[in-house]
Amino acid sequence: QVQLVESGGGLVQAGGSLRLSCAASGRIFSNYHMGWFRQAPGKEREFVAALSWLGGTTRYGDSVKDRFTISRDNANYTVFLQMNSLKPEDTAVYYCAAVQQWSRFSRWAEIDYWGQGTQVTVSS
């Protein structure tokens, strides 16, 4: 069964840091590009970051550039999102995503697999 399971969300003060994790089944991890999206209440799902399955290419949303870093541990089928200098506007449910075609990160409706999401709340 294909699964993406996020963890690491929580409540943090503005300026703080959190690291999200996404554990994936091996079948996904070996052949898929991995990424993160987020969705705040009343807003559309927003692209956050992506990392190619070989790890050589990254992409970030404009609002998180220079603050967030995506990485992966291939041995443990896990992808991470290190979030620094958090702002109240980063508050959202964060979703792990997997795609076979890199271009699908541009269209959230075309993502192959989603995790269940993890809540991140940043207080001011």
PDB file of C-alpha atoms in Angstrom:
ATOM      1  CA  GLN A   1       0.000   0.000   0.000  1.00  0.00           C
ATOM      2  CA  VAL A   2       1.244   3.452  -0.898  1.00  0.00           C
ATOM      3  CA  GLN A   3       1.603   5.696   2.118  1.00  0.00           C
ATOM      4  CA  LEU A   4       2.979   9.079   3.045  1.00  0.00           C
ATOM      5  CA  VAL A   5       2.921   9.862   6.756  1.00  0.00           C
ATOM      6  CA  GLU A   6       3.861  13.327   8.012  1.00  0.00           C
ATOM      7  CA  SER A   7       4.980  14.249  11.508  1.00  0.00           C
ATOM      8  CA  GLY A   8       6.663  17.107  13.330  1.00  0.00           C
ATOM      9  CA  GLY A   9       4.003  19.782  13.241  1.00  0.00           C
ATOM     10  CA  GLY A  10       3.065  21.817  16.272  1.00  0.00           C
ATOM     11  CA  LEU A  11       2.864  25.252  17.843  1.00  0.00           C
ATOM     12  CA  VAL A  12       5.871  27.569  17.710  1.00  0.00           C
ATOM     13  CA  GLN A  13       6.487  31.248  18.295  1.00  0.00           C
ATOM     14  CA  ALA A  14       7.352  33.588  15.464  1.00  0.00           C
ATOM     15  CA  GLY A  15      11.051  33.391  14.685  1.00  0.00           C
ATOM     16  CA  GLY A  16      11.273  29.785  15.805  1.00  0.00           C
ATOM     17  CA  SER A  17      11.958  26.589  13.887  1.00  0.00           C
ATOM     18  CA  LEU A  18      10.289  23.277  13.191  1.00  0.00           C
ATOM     19  CA  ARG A  19      11.306  20.220  11.187  1.00  0.00           C
ATOM     20  CA  LEU A  20       8.642  18.214   9.423  1.00  0.00           C
ATOM     21  CA  SER A  21       9.175  14.619   8.390  1.00  0.00           C
ATOM     22  CA  CYS A  22       7.411  12.510   5.807  1.00  0.00           C
ATOM     23  CA  ALA A  23       7.886   8.751   5.888  1.00  0.00           C
ATOM     24  CA  ALA A  24       7.175   7.095   2.552  1.00  0.00           C
ATOM     25  CA  SER A  25       6.798   3.531   1.401  1.00  0.00           C
ATOM     26  CA  GLY A  26       9.858   2.307  -0.458  1.00  0.00           C
ATOM     27  CA  ARG A  27       8.053   1.920  -3.752  1.00  0.00           C
ATOM     28  CA  ILE A  28       7.269   5.625  -3.800  1.00  0.00           C
ATOM     29  CA  PHE A  29      10.556   6.881  -2.492  1.00  0.00           C
ATOM     30  CA  SER A  30      12.821   5.195  -5.003  1.00  0.00           C
ATOM     31  CA  ASN A  31      11.104   6.524  -8.086  1.00  0.00           C
ATOM     32  CA  TYR A  32       9.285   9.692  -7.127  1.00  0.00           C
ATOM     33  CA  HIS A  33      10.135  13.314  -6.635  1.00  0.00           C
ATOM     34  CA  MET A  34       9.047  14.488  -3.184  1.00  0.00           C
ATOM     35  CA  GLY A  35       7.647  17.796  -2.062  1.00  0.00           C
ATOM     36  CA  TRP A  36       5.606  19.808   0.402  1.00  0.00           C
ATOM     37  CA  PHE A  37       2.482  21.899   0.024  1.00  0.00           C
ATOM     38  CA  ARG A  38       0.502  23.811   2.603  1.00  0.00           C
ATOM     39  CA  GLN A  39      -3.049  25.012   2.999  1.00  0.00           C
ATOM     40  CA  ALA A  40      -4.262  27.717   5.328  1.00  0.00           C
ATOM     41  CA  PRO A  41      -7.963  28.054   6.217  1.00  0.00           C
ATOM     42  CA  GLY A  42      -9.925  29.593   3.381  1.00  0.00           C
ATOM     43  CA  LYS A  43      -6.947  29.532   1.013  1.00  0.00           C
ATOM     44  CA  GLU A  44      -5.900  27.381  -1.907  1.00  0.00           C
ATOM     45  CA  ARG A  45      -3.241  24.723  -1.447  1.00  0.00           C
ATOM     46  CA  GLU A  46       0.165  26.323  -1.978  1.00  0.00           C
ATOM     47  CA  PHE A  47       3.428  24.841  -3.212  1.00  0.00           C
ATOM     48  CA  VAL A  48       6.217  25.038  -0.609  1.00  0.00           C
ATOM     49  CA  ALA A  49       9.221  22.972  -1.725  1.00  0.00           C
ATOM     50  CA  ALA A  50      10.271  20.015  -3.863  1.00  0.00           C
ATOM     51  CA  LEU A  51      13.294  17.754  -4.232  1.00  0.00           C
ATOM     52  CA  SER A  52      14.076  15.431  -7.111  1.00  0.00           C
ATOM     53  CA  TRP A  53      14.348  11.712  -6.359  1.00  0.00           C
ATOM     54  CA  LEU A  54      18.081  11.722  -6.982  1.00  0.00           C
ATOM     55  CA  GLY A  55      18.407  14.801  -4.819  1.00  0.00           C
ATOM     56  CA  GLY A  56      20.049  17.011  -7.401  1.00  0.00           C
ATOM     57  CA  THR A  57      17.277  19.524  -8.003  1.00  0.00           C
ATOM     58  CA  THR A  58      15.293  21.648  -5.558  1.00  0.00           C
ATOM     59  CA  ARG A  59      12.582  24.202  -5.946  1.00  0.00           C
ATOM     60  CA  TYR A  60      10.999  26.534  -3.378  1.00  0.00           C
ATOM     61  CA  GLY A  61       7.969  28.741  -3.204  1.00  0.00           C
ATOM     62  CA  ASP A  62       8.789  32.458  -3.147  1.00  0.00           C
ATOM     63  CA  SER A  63       7.340  32.938   0.316  1.00  0.00           C
ATOM     64  CA  VAL A  64       9.663  30.367   1.921  1.00  0.00           C
ATOM     65  CA  LYS A  65      12.905  30.825  -0.015  1.00  0.00           C
ATOM     66  CA  ASP A  66      15.947  31.266   2.224  1.00  0.00           C
ATOM     67  CA  ARG A  67      13.954  30.129   5.275  1.00  0.00           C
ATOM     68  CA  PHE A  68      12.927  26.552   4.476  1.00  0.00           C
ATOM     69  CA  THR A  69      15.120  23.652   3.353  1.00  0.00           C
ATOM     70  CA  ILE A  70      13.970  20.337   1.897  1.00  0.00           C
ATOM     71  CA  SER A  71      16.115  17.225   2.167  1.00  0.00           C
ATOM     72  CA  ARG A  72      15.742  13.451   1.991  1.00  0.00           C
ATOM     73  CA  ASP A  73      17.180  10.389   3.656  1.00  0.00           C
ATOM     74  CA  ASN A  74      17.024   7.693   1.014  1.00  0.00           C
ATOM     75  CA  ALA A  75      18.139   4.949   3.359  1.00  0.00           C
ATOM     76  CA  ASN A  76      15.120   5.547   5.588  1.00  0.00           C
ATOM     77  CA  TYR A  77      12.608   6.631   2.931  1.00  0.00           C
ATOM     78  CA  THR A  78      12.065   9.971   4.618  1.00  0.00           C
ATOM     79  CA  VAL A  79      11.866  13.530   3.360  1.00  0.00           C
ATOM     80  CA  PHE A  80      12.289  16.519   5.641  1.00  0.00           C
ATOM     81  CA  LEU A  81      11.275  20.155   5.643  1.00  0.00           C
ATOM     82  CA  GLN A  82      13.398  22.321   7.923  1.00  0.00           C
ATOM     83  CA  MET A  83      11.528  25.540   8.619  1.00  0.00           C
ATOM     84  CA  ASN A  84      13.408  28.461  10.148  1.00  0.00           C
ATOM     85  CA  SER A  85      12.451  32.055  10.932  1.00  0.00           C
ATOM     86  CA  LEU A  86       8.805  31.057  11.035  1.00  0.00           C
ATOM     87  CA  LYS A  87       6.138  33.717  10.615  1.00  0.00           C
ATOM     88  CA  PRO A  88       2.450  33.731  11.585  1.00  0.00           C
ATOM     89  CA  GLU A  89       1.600  33.584   7.881  1.00  0.00           C
ATOM     90  CA  ASP A  90       3.310  30.176   7.711  1.00  0.00           C
ATOM     91  CA  THR A  91       0.427  28.778   9.774  1.00  0.00           C
ATOM     92  CA  ALA A  92      -1.222  26.012   7.735  1.00  0.00           C
ATOM     93  CA  VAL A  93      -1.673  22.293   7.343  1.00  0.00           C
ATOM     94  CA  TYR A  94       1.441  20.976   5.630  1.00  0.00           C
ATOM     95  CA  TYR A  95       1.111  18.085   3.209  1.00  0.00           C
ATOM     96  CA  CYS A  96       3.760  15.762   1.861  1.00  0.00           C
ATOM     97  CA  ALA A  97       3.457  15.028  -1.855  1.00  0.00           C
ATOM     98  CA  ALA A  98       4.964  12.565  -4.317  1.00  0.00           C
ATOM     99  CA  VAL A  99       5.037  12.802  -8.112  1.00  0.00           C
ATOM    100  CA  GLN A 100       6.675  10.942 -10.974  1.00  0.00           C
ATOM    101  CA  GLN A 101       6.738  13.977 -13.246  1.00  0.00           C
ATOM    102  CA  TRP A 102       8.490  17.046 -11.861  1.00  0.00           C
ATOM    103  CA  SER A 103       6.161  19.438 -13.668  1.00  0.00           C
ATOM    104  CA  ARG A 104       3.222  18.214 -11.580  1.00  0.00           C
ATOM    105  CA  PHE A 105       4.440  20.220  -8.612  1.00  0.00           C
ATOM    106  CA  SER A 106       3.126  23.248 -10.489  1.00  0.00           C
ATOM    107  CA  ARG A 107      -0.434  21.920 -10.384  1.00  0.00           C
ATOM    108  CA  TRP A 108      -1.503  20.570  -6.995  1.00  0.00           C
ATOM    109  CA  ALA A 109      -4.504  18.837  -8.521  1.00  0.00           C
ATOM    110  CA  GLU A 110      -2.115  16.546 -10.436  1.00  0.00           C
ATOM    111  CA  ILE A 111      -0.100  15.282  -7.483  1.00  0.00           C
ATOM    112  CA  ASP A 112       0.159  11.475  -7.512  1.00  0.00           C
ATOM    113  CA  TYR A 113       0.118  10.862  -3.750  1.00  0.00           C
ATOM    114  CA  TRP A 114      -0.644  12.947  -0.668  1.00  0.00           C
ATOM    115  CA  GLY A 115      -0.008  12.491   3.002  1.00  0.00           C
ATOM    116  CA  GLN A 116      -2.710  13.193   5.570  1.00  0.00           C
ATOM    117  CA  GLY A 117      -1.211  16.535   6.621  1.00  0.00           C
ATOM    118  CA  THR A 118       0.300  17.956   9.795  1.00  0.00           C
ATOM    119  CA  GLN A 119      -0.722  21.233  11.447  1.00  0.00           C
ATOM    120  CA  VAL A 120       1.823  24.002  11.900  1.00  0.00           C
ATOM    121  CA  THR A 121       0.767  27.005  13.970  1.00  0.00           C
ATOM    122  CA  VAL A 122       3.012  30.030  14.399  1.00  0.00           C
ATOM    123  CA  SER A 123       2.029  32.481  17.113  1.00  0.00           C
ATOM    124  CA  SER A 124       2.920  36.159  16.981  1.00  0.00           C
TER     125      SER A 124
END
